[in-house]
Each structure stands twice: as C-alpha cells, then as structure tokens.
PDB file of C-alpha atoms in Angstrom:
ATOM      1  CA  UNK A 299      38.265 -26.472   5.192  1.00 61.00           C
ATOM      2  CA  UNK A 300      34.638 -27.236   4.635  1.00 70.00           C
ATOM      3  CA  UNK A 301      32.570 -25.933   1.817  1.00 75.00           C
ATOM      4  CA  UNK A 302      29.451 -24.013   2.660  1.00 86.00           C
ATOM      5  CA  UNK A 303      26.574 -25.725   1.941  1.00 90.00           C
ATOM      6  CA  UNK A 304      22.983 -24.936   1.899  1.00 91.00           C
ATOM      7  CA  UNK A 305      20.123 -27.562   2.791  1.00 95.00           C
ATOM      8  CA  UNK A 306      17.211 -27.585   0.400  1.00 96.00           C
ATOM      9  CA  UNK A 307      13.820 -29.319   0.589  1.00 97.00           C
ATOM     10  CA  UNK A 308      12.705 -30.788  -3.131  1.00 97.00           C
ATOM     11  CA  UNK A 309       9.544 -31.272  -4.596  1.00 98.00           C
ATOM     12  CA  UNK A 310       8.639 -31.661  -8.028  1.00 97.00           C
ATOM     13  CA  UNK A 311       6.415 -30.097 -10.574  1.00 95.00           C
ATOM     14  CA  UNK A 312       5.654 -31.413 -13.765  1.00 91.00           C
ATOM     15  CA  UNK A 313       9.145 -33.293 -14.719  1.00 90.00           C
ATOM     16  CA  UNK A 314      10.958 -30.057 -13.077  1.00 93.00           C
ATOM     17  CA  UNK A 315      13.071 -30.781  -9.896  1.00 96.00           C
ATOM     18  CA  UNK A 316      12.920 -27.833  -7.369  1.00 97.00           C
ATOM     19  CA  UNK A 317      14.298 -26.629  -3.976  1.00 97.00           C
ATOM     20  CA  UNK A 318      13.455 -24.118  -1.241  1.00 97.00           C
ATOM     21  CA  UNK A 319      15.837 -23.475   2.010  1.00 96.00           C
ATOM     22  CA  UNK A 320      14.505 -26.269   4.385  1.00 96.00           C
ATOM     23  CA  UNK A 321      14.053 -23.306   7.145  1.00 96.00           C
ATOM     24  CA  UNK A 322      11.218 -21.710   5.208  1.00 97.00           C
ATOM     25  CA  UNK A 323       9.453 -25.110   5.176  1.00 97.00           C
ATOM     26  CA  UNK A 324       6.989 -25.762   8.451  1.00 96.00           C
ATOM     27  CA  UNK A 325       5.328 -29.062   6.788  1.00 96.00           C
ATOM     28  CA  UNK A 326       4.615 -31.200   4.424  1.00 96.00           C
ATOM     29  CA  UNK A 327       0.507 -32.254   4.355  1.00 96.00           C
ATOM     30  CA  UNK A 328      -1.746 -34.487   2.116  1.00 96.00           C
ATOM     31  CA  UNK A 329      -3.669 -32.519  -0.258  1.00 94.00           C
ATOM     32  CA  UNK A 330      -6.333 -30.962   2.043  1.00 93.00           C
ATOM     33  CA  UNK A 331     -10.076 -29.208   0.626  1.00 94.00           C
ATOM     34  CA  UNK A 332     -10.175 -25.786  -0.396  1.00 95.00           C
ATOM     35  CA  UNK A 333     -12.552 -22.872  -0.517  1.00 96.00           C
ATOM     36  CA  UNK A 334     -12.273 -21.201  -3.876  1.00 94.00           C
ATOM     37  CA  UNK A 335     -11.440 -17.243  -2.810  1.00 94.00           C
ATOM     38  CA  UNK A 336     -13.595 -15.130  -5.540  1.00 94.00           C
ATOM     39  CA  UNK A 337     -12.107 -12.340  -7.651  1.00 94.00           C
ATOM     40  CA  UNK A 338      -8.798 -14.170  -6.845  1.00 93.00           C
ATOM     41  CA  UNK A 339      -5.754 -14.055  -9.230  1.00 92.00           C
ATOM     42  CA  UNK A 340      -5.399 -17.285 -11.023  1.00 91.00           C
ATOM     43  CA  UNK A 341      -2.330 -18.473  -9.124  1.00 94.00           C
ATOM     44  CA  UNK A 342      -4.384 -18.421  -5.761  1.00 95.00           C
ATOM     45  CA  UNK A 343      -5.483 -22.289  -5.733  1.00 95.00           C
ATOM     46  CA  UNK A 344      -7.942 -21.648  -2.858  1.00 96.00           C
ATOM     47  CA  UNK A 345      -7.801 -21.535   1.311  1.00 97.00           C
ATOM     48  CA  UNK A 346      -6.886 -24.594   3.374  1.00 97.00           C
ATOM     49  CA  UNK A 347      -7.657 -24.682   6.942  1.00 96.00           C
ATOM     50  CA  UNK A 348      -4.514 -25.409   8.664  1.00 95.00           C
ATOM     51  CA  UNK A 349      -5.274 -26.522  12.344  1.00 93.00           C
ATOM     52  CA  UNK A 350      -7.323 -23.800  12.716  1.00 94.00           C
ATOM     53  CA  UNK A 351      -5.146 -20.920  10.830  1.00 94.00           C
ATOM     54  CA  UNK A 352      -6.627 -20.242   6.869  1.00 95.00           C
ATOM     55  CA  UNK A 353      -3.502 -20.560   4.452  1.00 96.00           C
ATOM     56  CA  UNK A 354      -3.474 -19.318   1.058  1.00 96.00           C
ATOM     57  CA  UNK A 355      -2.611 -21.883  -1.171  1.00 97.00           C
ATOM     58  CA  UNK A 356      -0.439 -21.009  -4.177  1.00 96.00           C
ATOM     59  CA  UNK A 357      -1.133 -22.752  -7.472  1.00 95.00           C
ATOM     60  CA  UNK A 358       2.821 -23.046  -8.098  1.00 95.00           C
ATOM     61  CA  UNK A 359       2.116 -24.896 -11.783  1.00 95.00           C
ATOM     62  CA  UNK A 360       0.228 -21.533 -12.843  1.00 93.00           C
ATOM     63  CA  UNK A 361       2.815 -19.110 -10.970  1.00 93.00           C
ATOM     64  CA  UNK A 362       5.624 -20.731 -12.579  1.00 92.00           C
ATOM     65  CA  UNK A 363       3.905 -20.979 -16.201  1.00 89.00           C
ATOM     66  CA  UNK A 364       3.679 -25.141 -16.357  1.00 91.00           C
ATOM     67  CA  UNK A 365       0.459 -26.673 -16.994  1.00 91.00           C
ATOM     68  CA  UNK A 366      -2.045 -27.587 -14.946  1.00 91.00           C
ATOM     69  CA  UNK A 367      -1.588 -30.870 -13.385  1.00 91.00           C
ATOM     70  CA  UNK A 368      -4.336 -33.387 -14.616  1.00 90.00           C
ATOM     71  CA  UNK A 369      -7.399 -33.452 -12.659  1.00 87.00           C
ATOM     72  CA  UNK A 370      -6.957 -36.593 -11.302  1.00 90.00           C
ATOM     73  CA  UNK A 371      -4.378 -36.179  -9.601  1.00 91.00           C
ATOM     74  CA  UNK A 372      -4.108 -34.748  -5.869  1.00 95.00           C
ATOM     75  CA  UNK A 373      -1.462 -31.951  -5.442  1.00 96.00           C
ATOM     76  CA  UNK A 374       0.630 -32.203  -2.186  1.00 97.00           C
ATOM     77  CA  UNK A 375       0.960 -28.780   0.277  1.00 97.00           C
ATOM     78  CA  UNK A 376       4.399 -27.857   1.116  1.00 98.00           C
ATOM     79  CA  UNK A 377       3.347 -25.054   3.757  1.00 97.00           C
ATOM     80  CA  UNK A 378       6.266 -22.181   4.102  1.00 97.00           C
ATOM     81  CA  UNK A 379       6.668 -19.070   5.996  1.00 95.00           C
ATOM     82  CA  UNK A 380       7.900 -16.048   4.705  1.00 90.00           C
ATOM     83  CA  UNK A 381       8.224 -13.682   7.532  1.00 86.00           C
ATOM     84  CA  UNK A 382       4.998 -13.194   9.347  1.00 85.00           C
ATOM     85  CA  UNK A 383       3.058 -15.096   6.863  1.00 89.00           C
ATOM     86  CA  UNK A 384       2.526 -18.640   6.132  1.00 95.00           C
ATOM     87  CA  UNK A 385       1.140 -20.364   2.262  1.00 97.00           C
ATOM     88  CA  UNK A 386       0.696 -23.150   1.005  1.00 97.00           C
ATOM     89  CA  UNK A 387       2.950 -24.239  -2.171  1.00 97.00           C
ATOM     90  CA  UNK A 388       0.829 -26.700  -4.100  1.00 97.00           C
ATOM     91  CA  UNK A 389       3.218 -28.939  -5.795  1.00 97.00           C
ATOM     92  CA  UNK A 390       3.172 -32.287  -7.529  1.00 97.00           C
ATOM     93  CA  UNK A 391       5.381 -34.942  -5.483  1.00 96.00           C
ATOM     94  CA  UNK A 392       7.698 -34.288  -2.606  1.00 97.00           C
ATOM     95  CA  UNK A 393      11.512 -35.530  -2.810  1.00 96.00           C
ATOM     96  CA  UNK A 394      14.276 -35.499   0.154  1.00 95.00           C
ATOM     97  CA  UNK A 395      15.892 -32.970   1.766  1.00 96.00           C
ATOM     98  CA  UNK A 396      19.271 -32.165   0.044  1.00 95.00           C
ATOM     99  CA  UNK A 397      22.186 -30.535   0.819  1.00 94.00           C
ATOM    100  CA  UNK A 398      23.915 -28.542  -1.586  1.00 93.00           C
ATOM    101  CA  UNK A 399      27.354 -27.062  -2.444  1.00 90.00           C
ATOM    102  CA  UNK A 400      27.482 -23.292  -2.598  1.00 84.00           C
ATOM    103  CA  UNK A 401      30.045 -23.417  -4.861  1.00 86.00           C
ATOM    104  CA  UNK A 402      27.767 -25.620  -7.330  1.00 87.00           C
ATOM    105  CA  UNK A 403      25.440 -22.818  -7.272  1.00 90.00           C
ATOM    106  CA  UNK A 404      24.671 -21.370 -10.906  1.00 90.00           C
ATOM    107  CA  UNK A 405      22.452 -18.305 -12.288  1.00 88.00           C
ATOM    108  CA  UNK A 406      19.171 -19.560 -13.555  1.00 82.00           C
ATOM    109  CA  UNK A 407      19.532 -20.803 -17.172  1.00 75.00           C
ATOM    110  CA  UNK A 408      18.538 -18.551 -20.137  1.00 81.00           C
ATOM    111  CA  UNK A 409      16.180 -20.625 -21.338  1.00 81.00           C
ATOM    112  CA  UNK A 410      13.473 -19.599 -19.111  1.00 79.00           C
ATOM    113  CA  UNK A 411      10.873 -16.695 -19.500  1.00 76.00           C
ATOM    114  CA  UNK A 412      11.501 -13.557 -17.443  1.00 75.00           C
ATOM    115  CA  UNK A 413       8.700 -14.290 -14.841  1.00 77.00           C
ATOM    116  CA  UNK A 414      10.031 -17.612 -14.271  1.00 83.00           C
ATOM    117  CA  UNK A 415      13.536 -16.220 -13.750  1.00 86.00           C
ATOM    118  CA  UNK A 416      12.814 -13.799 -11.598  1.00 89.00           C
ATOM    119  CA  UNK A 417      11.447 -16.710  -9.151  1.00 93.00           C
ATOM    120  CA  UNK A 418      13.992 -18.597  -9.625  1.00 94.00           C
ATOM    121  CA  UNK A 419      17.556 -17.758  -7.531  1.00 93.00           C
ATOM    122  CA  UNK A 420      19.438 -20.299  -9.567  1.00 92.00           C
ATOM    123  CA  UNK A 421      20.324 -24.047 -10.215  1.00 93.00           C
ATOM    124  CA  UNK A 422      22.461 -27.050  -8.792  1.00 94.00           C
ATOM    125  CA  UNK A 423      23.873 -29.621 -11.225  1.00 89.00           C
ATOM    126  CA  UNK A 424      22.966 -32.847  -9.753  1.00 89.00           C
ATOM    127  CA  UNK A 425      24.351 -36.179 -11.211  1.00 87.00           C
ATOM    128  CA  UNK A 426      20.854 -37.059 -13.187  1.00 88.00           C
ATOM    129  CA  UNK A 427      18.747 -33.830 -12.590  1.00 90.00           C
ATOM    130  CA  UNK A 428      19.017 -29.606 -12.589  1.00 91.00           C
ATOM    131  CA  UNK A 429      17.892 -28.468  -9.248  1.00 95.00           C
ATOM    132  CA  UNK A 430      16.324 -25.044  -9.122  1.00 95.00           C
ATOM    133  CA  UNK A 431      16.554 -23.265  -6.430  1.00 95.00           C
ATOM    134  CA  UNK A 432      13.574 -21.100  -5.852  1.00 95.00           C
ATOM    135  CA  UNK A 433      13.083 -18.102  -3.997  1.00 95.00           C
ATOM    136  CA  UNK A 434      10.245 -18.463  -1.819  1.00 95.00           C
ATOM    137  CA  UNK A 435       9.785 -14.819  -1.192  1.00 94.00           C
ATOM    138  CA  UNK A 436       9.157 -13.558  -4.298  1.00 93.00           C
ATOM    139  CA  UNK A 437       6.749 -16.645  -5.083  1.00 93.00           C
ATOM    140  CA  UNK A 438       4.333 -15.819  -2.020  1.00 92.00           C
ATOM    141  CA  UNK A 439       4.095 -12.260  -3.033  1.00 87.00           C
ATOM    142  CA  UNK A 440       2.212 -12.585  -5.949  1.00 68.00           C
ATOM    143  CA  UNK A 441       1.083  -9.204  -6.322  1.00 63.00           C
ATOM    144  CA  UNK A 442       4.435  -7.785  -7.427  1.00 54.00           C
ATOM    145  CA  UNK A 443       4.084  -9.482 -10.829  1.00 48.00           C
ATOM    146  CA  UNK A 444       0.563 -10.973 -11.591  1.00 44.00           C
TER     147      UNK A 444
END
C-alpha cells in the first residue's frame, strides 16, 4: 500500500527551509519593480504588475518575524492563489519541488512565537534540513493578525 504523500514547492528565507502545496503556486518570477502602496501594513512589500493583473506582494521576512534581507540583494516572487485571489510571496531563493510523507508530518515546533505558529501547519524532517510547511491561507490574509 502506498503512503500518502503531499507535493510541496520550497523556497528559502533567511537559513529557514519552507514549503507550500505546489497547487497554490502559479509561478515562480525574477524579482520584478514595485509601487510602494501608502498607509500599507508593513508586511505589504509593494504592487507588481503581473502581465497586466496588480499583485500584492507580501514581505514574507516581516510576516514571519525574520529580518529584513540585506539591501543588496533581489528577493524572488513565488506568486500563489488563494481562492479568488492571487499575491506575491517575496522570498529569498527558490529550491525544488518535494514530495513529502504524510506520515512524516509533525506539529510546528515550540520554539516558535505564536504568530509564527499560527502560519505555520507543521514540519517534515528531512535528512539535513526541517521543512516547514506553511499555510498559505492564513499568510495572504494579513489582516486577521497584523
């Protein structure tokens, strides 16, 4: 009998190692120019013009409480859709598409502040590297907590 398994699509931030269900993901683009959006909150890295359709994109260092990424270096856009709405998920490098075992699936460790857990569905133990398993969702609907 075969396991279930779930396929995620990797990125990383800082020296963290993240996945999101490769279904959400549309594409993967170069860092493109923004327009800053005034009175925005913080995680809002600006608009990108996506073939003609404006995309919020999401400073994920600043919604997931990392630090900002130096300014010399060009984030990547991983562009998702959440049910009728597509973002932008600013992110640091892109990795390969994975796929996991359900039954390797673990809560999210303790060790993370409540905001970040609540993003965070849980974690796959990989031979060199914890992959967390984000929840896409609840990271493009920033209003619910800041």
């Amino acid at each position: 009998m075969t396991k279930p398994t779930t396929q995620l699509c990797t990125f990383f931030l800082d020296k963290l190692f993240f996945g999101i269900e490769v279904e959400k993901v549309q594409e993967v683009t170069r860092y493109q120019q923004m327009t800053r959006v005034p009175l925005a909150p913080p995680v809002v890295g600006g608009l990108i013009n996506l073939r003609g359709q404006i995309v919020t994109a999401i400073e994920l260092r600043r919604r997931l409480d990392l630090s900002d990424r130096s300014p010399d270096t060009l984030p990547l856009n991983v562009i998702v859709r959440t049910g009728d709405e597509t973002a932008s998920l600013l992110v640091d490098d892109i990795g390969d598409v994975l796929e996991v075992s359900q039954e390797d699936f673990e809560t999210p460790p303790d060790t993370f502040t409540s905001q970040i857990r609540d993003l965070i569905r849980g974690a796959y133990k990989l031979k060199d590297r914890l992959l967390l398993f984000l929840d896409v969702d609840k990271v493009v609907d920033f209003t619910a907590n800041g």
